[in-house]
Coordinates of C-alpha atoms and ligand atoms in Angstrom, one line a residue:
M121 CA 23.8 8.1 -2.8
S122 CA 20.5 7.0 -1.3
R123 CA 17.8 5.1 -3.1
P124 CA 16.6 7.4 -5.8
L125 CA 12.9 7.1 -5.3
V126 CA 11.2 10.4 -4.3
A127 CA 7.7 11.9 -4.3
R128 CA 8.0 15.5 -5.2
I129 CA 5.3 17.7 -3.9
D130 CA 4.6 20.9 -5.8
T131 CA 3.0 23.2 -3.2
A132 CA 2.4 25.9 -5.8
A133 CA 0.3 23.4 -7.7
L134 CA -1.8 22.8 -4.6
A135 CA -2.4 26.6 -4.3
H136 CA -3.2 26.8 -8.0
N137 CA -5.8 24.0 -7.8
L138 CA -7.4 25.7 -4.8
G139 CA -7.6 28.8 -6.9
L140 CA -9.5 26.9 -9.5
A141 CA -11.8 25.4 -6.9
R142 CA -12.4 28.9 -5.6
R143 CA -13.4 30.2 -9.0
L144 CA -15.8 27.3 -9.5
A145 CA -17.2 27.6 -6.0
G146 CA -18.4 31.2 -6.5
E147 CA -19.9 32.4 -3.2
A148 CA -19.6 29.0 -1.5
R149 CA -16.9 28.5 1.1
I150 CA -14.3 25.8 0.7
L151 CA -13.6 23.0 3.1
A152 CA -10.3 21.6 1.8
V153 CA -10.4 17.8 2.3
I154 CA -7.0 16.8 3.6
K155 CA -7.8 13.4 5.2
A156 CA -5.4 10.4 4.7
N157 CA -2.3 12.5 5.2
G158 CA -3.4 15.1 2.7
Y159 CA -4.2 12.3 0.1
G160 CA -0.6 11.1 0.7
H161 CA 1.0 14.5 0.1
G162 CA 1.7 15.2 3.8
L163 CA -1.0 16.7 6.1
L164 CA 0.8 19.8 7.4
R165 CA 2.6 20.5 4.1
V166 CA -0.8 20.5 2.3
A167 CA -2.5 22.5 5.1
R168 CA 0.1 25.2 4.8
A169 CA -0.1 25.3 1.1
L170 CA -3.9 25.5 1.3
R171 CA -4.0 28.1 4.1
A172 CA -6.3 30.2 1.9
A173 CA -9.1 27.6 2.2
D174 CA -12.0 28.5 4.5
G175 CA -11.7 25.3 6.5
F176 CA -10.3 21.8 6.5
A177 CA -11.8 18.3 6.6
V178 CA -10.0 15.4 8.3
L179 CA -10.8 12.1 9.9
T180 CA -9.0 11.7 13.2
L181 CA -8.3 13.7 16.3
D182 CA -4.6 13.3 15.7
E183 CA -4.9 15.0 12.4
A184 CA -7.0 17.9 13.8
E185 CA -4.7 18.4 16.8
A186 CA -1.7 18.5 14.5
L187 CA -3.4 21.3 12.5
R188 CA -4.1 23.2 15.7
A189 CA -0.6 22.7 16.9
E190 CA 0.6 24.2 13.6
G191 CA -1.4 27.4 14.6
L192 CA -4.1 26.9 12.0
T193 CA -7.4 28.4 13.4
H194 CA -9.6 27.4 10.5
P195 CA -12.9 25.6 11.0
I196 CA -12.0 21.8 11.0
V197 CA -14.7 19.3 10.2
M198 CA -14.2 15.7 11.4
L199 CA -15.7 13.7 8.5
E200 CA -16.5 10.5 10.5
G201 CA -17.6 12.5 13.5
F202 CA -16.6 11.2 16.9
F203 CA -16.1 7.5 17.6
H204 CA -16.6 7.5 21.3
P205 CA -18.1 10.1 23.8
D206 CA -14.6 10.3 25.4
E207 CA -13.5 12.4 22.4
L208 CA -16.1 15.2 23.0
P209 CA -14.0 17.3 25.5
A210 CA -11.1 17.3 23.0
L211 CA -13.4 18.3 20.1
A212 CA -14.7 21.2 22.2
R213 CA -11.3 22.3 23.4
W214 CA -9.9 22.3 19.8
R215 CA -13.1 23.7 18.4
L216 CA -13.6 20.8 16.0
Q217 CA -16.8 20.2 14.2
P218 CA -17.9 16.5 14.1
V219 CA -20.2 15.1 11.5
I220 CA -23.2 13.6 13.3
H221 CA -24.3 10.6 11.2
R222 CA -26.1 8.3 13.7
E223 CA -29.1 8.9 16.0
D224 CA -27.2 7.6 19.1
Q225 CA -24.7 10.4 18.5
V226 CA -27.6 12.8 18.9
D227 CA -28.5 11.2 22.2
I228 CA -24.8 11.4 23.4
L229 CA -24.8 15.2 22.5
M230 CA -28.1 15.7 24.4
R231 CA -26.4 14.4 27.6
A232 CA -23.0 16.0 27.2
H233 CA -21.7 18.9 29.3
L234 CA -18.9 20.7 27.6
D235 CA -16.8 23.8 28.1
H236 CA -17.7 25.2 24.7
R237 CA -20.6 24.5 22.4
L238 CA -19.7 22.2 19.5
D239 CA -20.6 23.3 16.0
V240 CA -21.7 20.2 14.1
F241 CA -22.4 19.0 10.6
V242 CA -25.5 16.7 10.4
K243 CA -25.2 14.2 7.6
V244 CA -28.2 12.9 5.7
D245 CA -28.1 9.7 3.7
T246 CA -29.3 10.5 0.2
G247 CA -28.4 7.2 -1.5
M248 CA -24.8 6.4 -0.7
H249 CA -26.2 4.2 2.1
R250 CA -23.0 4.4 4.0
L251 CA -23.2 7.1 6.7
G252 CA -26.0 9.4 7.5
L253 CA -29.5 9.8 9.0
H254 CA -32.5 8.8 7.0
P255 CA -34.0 11.9 5.3
K256 CA -37.3 11.4 7.1
R257 CA -35.5 11.5 10.5
L258 CA -33.5 14.7 9.9
K259 CA -36.0 17.3 11.2
E260 CA -36.5 15.5 14.5
A261 CA -32.7 15.0 15.0
V262 CA -32.1 18.7 14.2
A263 CA -34.7 19.8 16.7
R264 CA -33.1 17.7 19.4
L265 CA -29.6 19.0 18.6
Q266 CA -30.9 22.6 18.7
A267 CA -32.2 21.9 22.2
A268 CA -28.9 20.4 23.4
E269 CA -26.8 22.8 25.5
S270 CA -23.6 21.3 24.1
V271 CA -24.5 22.1 20.5
G272 CA -23.8 25.4 18.7
H273 CA -24.3 26.0 14.9
I274 CA -25.6 23.2 12.7
T275 CA -24.7 22.7 9.1
L276 CA -26.5 20.0 7.0
M277 CA -24.5 17.8 4.7
T278 CA -24.7 14.9 2.4
H279 CA -22.3 13.0 0.2
F280 CA -23.0 12.0 -3.4
A281 CA -22.4 8.4 -4.5
N282 CA -22.3 9.2 -8.3
A283 CA -21.4 12.8 -8.9
D284 CA -18.5 11.6 -11.1
D285 CA -20.9 9.6 -13.3
A286 CA -22.6 11.8 -16.0
G287 CA -25.4 9.1 -16.3
L288 CA -26.3 8.6 -12.6
G289 CA -25.5 12.1 -11.4
I290 CA -27.1 13.9 -8.5
V291 CA -30.7 14.6 -9.4
E292 CA -32.3 12.1 -7.0
P293 CA -30.0 12.8 -4.0
M294 CA -30.5 16.6 -4.4
Q295 CA -34.2 16.1 -4.3
L296 CA -34.0 14.0 -1.2
F297 CA -31.8 16.5 0.4
H298 CA -34.0 19.4 -0.3
E299 CA -37.1 17.6 0.9
A300 CA -35.3 16.7 4.1
A301 CA -33.8 20.1 4.7
E302 CA -36.9 22.2 3.6
G303 CA -37.9 24.8 6.1
L304 CA -34.9 24.3 8.5
G305 CA -33.1 27.4 7.2
L306 CA -29.7 25.8 7.8
P307 CA -26.5 26.1 5.8
A308 CA -25.6 23.1 3.6
S309 CA -22.6 21.2 2.4
L310 CA -23.0 18.7 -0.5
A311 CA -20.3 18.9 -3.2
N312 CA -17.2 16.8 -3.5
S313 CA -14.7 17.7 -6.4
A314 CA -16.9 16.1 -9.0
A315 CA -20.0 17.9 -8.0
L316 CA -18.1 21.2 -7.5
M317 CA -16.9 20.9 -11.1
R318 CA -20.0 19.6 -12.8
Y319 CA -23.0 20.7 -10.8
P320 CA -23.2 24.4 -9.7
Q321 CA -26.7 23.8 -8.3
S322 CA -25.1 21.5 -5.7
H323 CA -22.7 24.1 -4.3
G324 CA -24.6 25.2 -1.2
D325 CA -22.7 27.0 1.5
W326 CA -19.6 24.8 1.9
V327 CA -18.0 22.7 -0.9
R328 CA -15.7 19.9 0.0
P329 CA -13.1 19.4 -2.8
G330 CA -10.5 16.7 -2.2
I331 CA -8.9 15.0 -5.2
M332 CA -9.0 18.1 -7.5
L333 CA -6.8 20.0 -5.0
Y334 CA -4.1 17.4 -5.7
G335 CA -4.4 17.9 -9.4
A336 CA -6.2 14.7 -10.4
S337 CA -9.6 14.4 -12.0
P338 CA -12.5 12.6 -10.5
F339 CA -13.9 11.8 -14.0
V340 CA -13.1 8.7 -15.9
G341 CA -11.3 9.4 -19.2
Q342 CA -10.4 13.0 -18.3
S343 CA -7.2 13.9 -16.7
G344 CA -6.7 16.8 -14.2
Q345 CA -4.6 18.7 -16.8
D346 CA -7.6 18.4 -19.2
I347 CA -9.6 20.5 -16.8
G348 CA -6.9 23.1 -15.8
L349 CA -5.5 21.4 -12.7
L350 CA -1.8 20.9 -12.0
P351 CA -0.4 17.6 -10.6
A352 CA 0.8 18.1 -7.1
M353 CA 2.7 14.8 -6.7
T354 CA 5.4 13.5 -9.0
L355 CA 6.7 10.1 -8.2
E356 CA 10.3 9.8 -9.6
S357 CA 13.0 7.3 -9.5
R358 CA 16.0 6.2 -11.6
L359 CA 17.1 3.2 -13.6
I360 CA 19.4 1.1 -11.4
A361 CA 20.3 -1.4 -14.1
Q362 CA 19.8 -1.9 -17.8
R363 CA 20.3 -5.1 -19.8
P364 CA 19.5 -6.8 -23.0
L365 CA 16.6 -9.3 -23.0
R366 CA 17.0 -11.8 -25.8
K367 CA 14.1 -13.1 -27.8
G368 CA 12.3 -15.7 -25.7
E369 CA 13.7 -14.6 -22.4
A370 CA 11.4 -13.5 -19.6
V371 CA 11.7 -10.9 -16.9
G372 CA 10.4 -10.8 -13.3
Y373 CA 8.3 -13.1 -11.1
G374 CA 6.1 -15.5 -12.9
S375 CA 7.9 -14.8 -16.1
T376 CA 4.8 -13.1 -17.4
F377 CA 6.6 -11.0 -20.0
V378 CA 8.6 -12.9 -22.6
A379 CA 10.6 -10.9 -25.1
P380 CA 9.1 -11.3 -28.6
K381 CA 12.4 -10.0 -30.1
D382 CA 15.8 -9.0 -28.8
M383 CA 15.3 -5.8 -26.8
R384 CA 16.8 -3.7 -24.0
I385 CA 15.1 -3.3 -20.7
G386 CA 15.7 -1.1 -17.6
I387 CA 15.2 -1.8 -13.9
V388 CA 13.6 1.0 -11.8
A389 CA 13.9 1.4 -8.1
C390 CA 10.2 1.4 -7.3
G391 CA 7.8 -1.4 -6.4
Y392 CA 4.7 -2.3 -4.6
G393 CA 6.5 -1.8 -1.3
D394 CA 6.6 1.8 -2.2
G395 CA 2.9 2.0 -3.1
Y396 CA 3.3 1.4 -6.9
P397 CA 0.3 -0.8 -7.8
R398 CA 1.2 -4.4 -8.2
H399 CA -1.8 -4.8 -10.5
A400 CA -0.3 -2.5 -13.1
G401 CA 0.4 -5.1 -15.8
T402 CA 2.7 -5.0 -18.8
G403 CA 2.0 -1.9 -20.8
T404 CA 1.4 0.5 -17.9
P405 CA 2.8 4.0 -19.1
V406 CA 6.0 5.3 -17.6
L407 CA 8.4 8.0 -18.6
V408 CA 12.2 7.5 -18.9
E409 CA 14.2 10.6 -19.6
G410 CA 10.8 12.3 -20.2
Q411 CA 9.9 9.9 -23.0
R412 CA 7.0 7.6 -22.8
T413 CA 7.5 3.9 -22.6
R414 CA 5.8 0.9 -20.8
T415 CA 6.3 -1.4 -17.9
L416 CA 7.1 -5.0 -18.5
G417 CA 6.1 -8.1 -16.4
R418 CA 5.1 -8.1 -12.8
V419 CA 5.8 -5.3 -10.4
S420 CA 7.9 -6.7 -7.5
M421 CA 8.2 -5.3 -4.0
D422 CA 11.2 -3.0 -4.7
M423 CA 11.6 -2.9 -8.4
L424 CA 9.8 -2.8 -11.7
C425 CA 11.0 -3.3 -15.3
V426 CA 10.6 -0.9 -18.3
D427 CA 11.0 -1.3 -22.0
L428 CA 13.9 0.8 -23.3
S429 CA 13.3 0.0 -27.0
P430 CA 12.0 3.5 -27.7
I431 CA 14.7 5.1 -25.5
P432 CA 18.1 4.3 -26.9
N433 CA 19.8 6.8 -24.6
G434 CA 18.3 5.2 -21.4
H435 CA 21.1 4.3 -19.0
V436 CA 21.8 3.6 -15.3
G437 CA 20.8 6.8 -13.6
S438 CA 18.2 7.9 -16.1
L439 CA 15.3 9.7 -14.6
V440 CA 12.1 7.7 -14.4
T441 CA 8.7 9.3 -13.8
L442 CA 6.2 6.8 -12.4
W443 CA 3.4 9.4 -12.4
G444 CA 2.9 13.1 -12.2
G445 CA 4.4 15.8 -14.5
D446 CA 3.6 14.8 -18.1
L447 CA 2.2 11.4 -17.0
P448 CA -1.2 11.8 -15.3
A449 CA -1.6 9.5 -12.3
E450 CA -5.1 8.8 -13.6
E451 CA -3.6 7.0 -16.6
V452 CA -1.4 4.8 -14.5
A453 CA -4.3 4.1 -12.1
A454 CA -6.5 3.1 -15.0
S455 CA -3.9 0.6 -16.1
A456 CA -3.9 -0.9 -12.7
G457 CA -7.7 -1.0 -12.4
T458 CA -7.8 1.7 -9.7
I459 CA -8.0 5.4 -9.3
A460 CA -5.5 8.2 -8.6
Y461 CA -6.9 8.5 -5.0
E462 CA -5.6 5.1 -4.2
L463 CA -2.2 5.7 -5.8
F464 CA -1.7 8.9 -3.8
T465 CA -2.8 7.6 -0.5
G466 CA -0.9 4.3 -1.0
I467 CA 2.6 5.9 -1.0
T468 CA 4.4 4.1 1.8
P469 CA 6.6 5.6 4.5
R470 CA 9.9 4.5 2.9
V471 CA 9.2 6.9 0.0
R472 CA 11.2 10.1 0.6
I473 CA 9.0 13.2 0.2
E474 CA 10.5 16.4 -1.1
E475 CA 8.8 19.7 -1.4
H476 CA 9.3 22.4 -3.9
Ligands
LIG244 C1 -13.2 12.4 0.9 C2 -14.5 13.2 0.9 C3 -14.7 14.3 0.1 C4 -13.7 14.6 -1.0 O1 -14.0 13.9 -2.2 P1 -13.2 14.1 -3.5 O2 -13.8 13.2 -4.5 O3 -11.8 13.7 -3.2 O4 -13.4 15.5 -3.9 C5 -15.8 15.1 0.3 N1 -16.7 14.7 1.2 C6 -16.6 13.7 2.0 C7 -17.6 13.3 3.0 C8 -15.5 12.8 1.9 O5 -15.4 11.8 2.7

């Protein structure tokens, strides 16, 4: 028997979640965001399951080339654009669409001679202040790109900093975007999962859902299941030991958990070396034999410890669900001061991935 830790990927859940995105998106087309190895679910596995999307968004040339090698002919958007002019011939050959987010990238495209015209997304900074052209500089950049022999179709885009926050929202960035784009008559792409779900007025021509496709919610205090999504990843392992812990005894590094009474504990084959968050303190929810209990003490590299007090039938070999299924990753993430995105993308290569 091999180590029992496995991440099970439910490809039907991915397809279901895309269906929900499709209903919400109405007329807008869907760019499925599958960067970071399909948010940890496996790039090609996810792309195959989401074949019905209208396009894909990734970061690197390697990812895009893998999609083309798989025979996928969808539009592919490169979310960080190109990093060096050397990449332009490959972008043209594979018909990839870079995001243009700096003025010097416009200069590079003005000078480029390519075998095919590149369709591009031009990103405007509407308040995230990370990537993107200043709204006041957009019209000039677009005019230059339209004059460049290497550039084909242009789509405008922006990315919201606070679409998941009901208070901050998208009013100001939407206004900046519309002012910048006014009169250009170009298609637009604005919405991530949160905006797709919460703000129909932001949908534009291409929506860019990521996290919702994997079944997790972008909203604090609301799980994916609450909004009709199905979790695509279940991280499962088994108890590899169980033991009594007498009142006053501690478990794990740092002896941070001391038994307040005699109790029974289980040891699970999963630790931070697998991507389970080390900052998940005592009390993080976990399922043993489908029943809810809590972690105890510090997570170590290869193992963590659970409370078997509420699970008298817990034994060596008992199934443990770290997240997924009936335990939303969002809840585990909240216990560790992080978000489901980080849990999913943090799964390490030694975790076996099985598809069903
Ligand atoms: C990652 C990313 C998305 C997807 O965001 P979610 O919150 O996962 O839906 C959309 N647009 C851009 C530019 C991104 O980088």
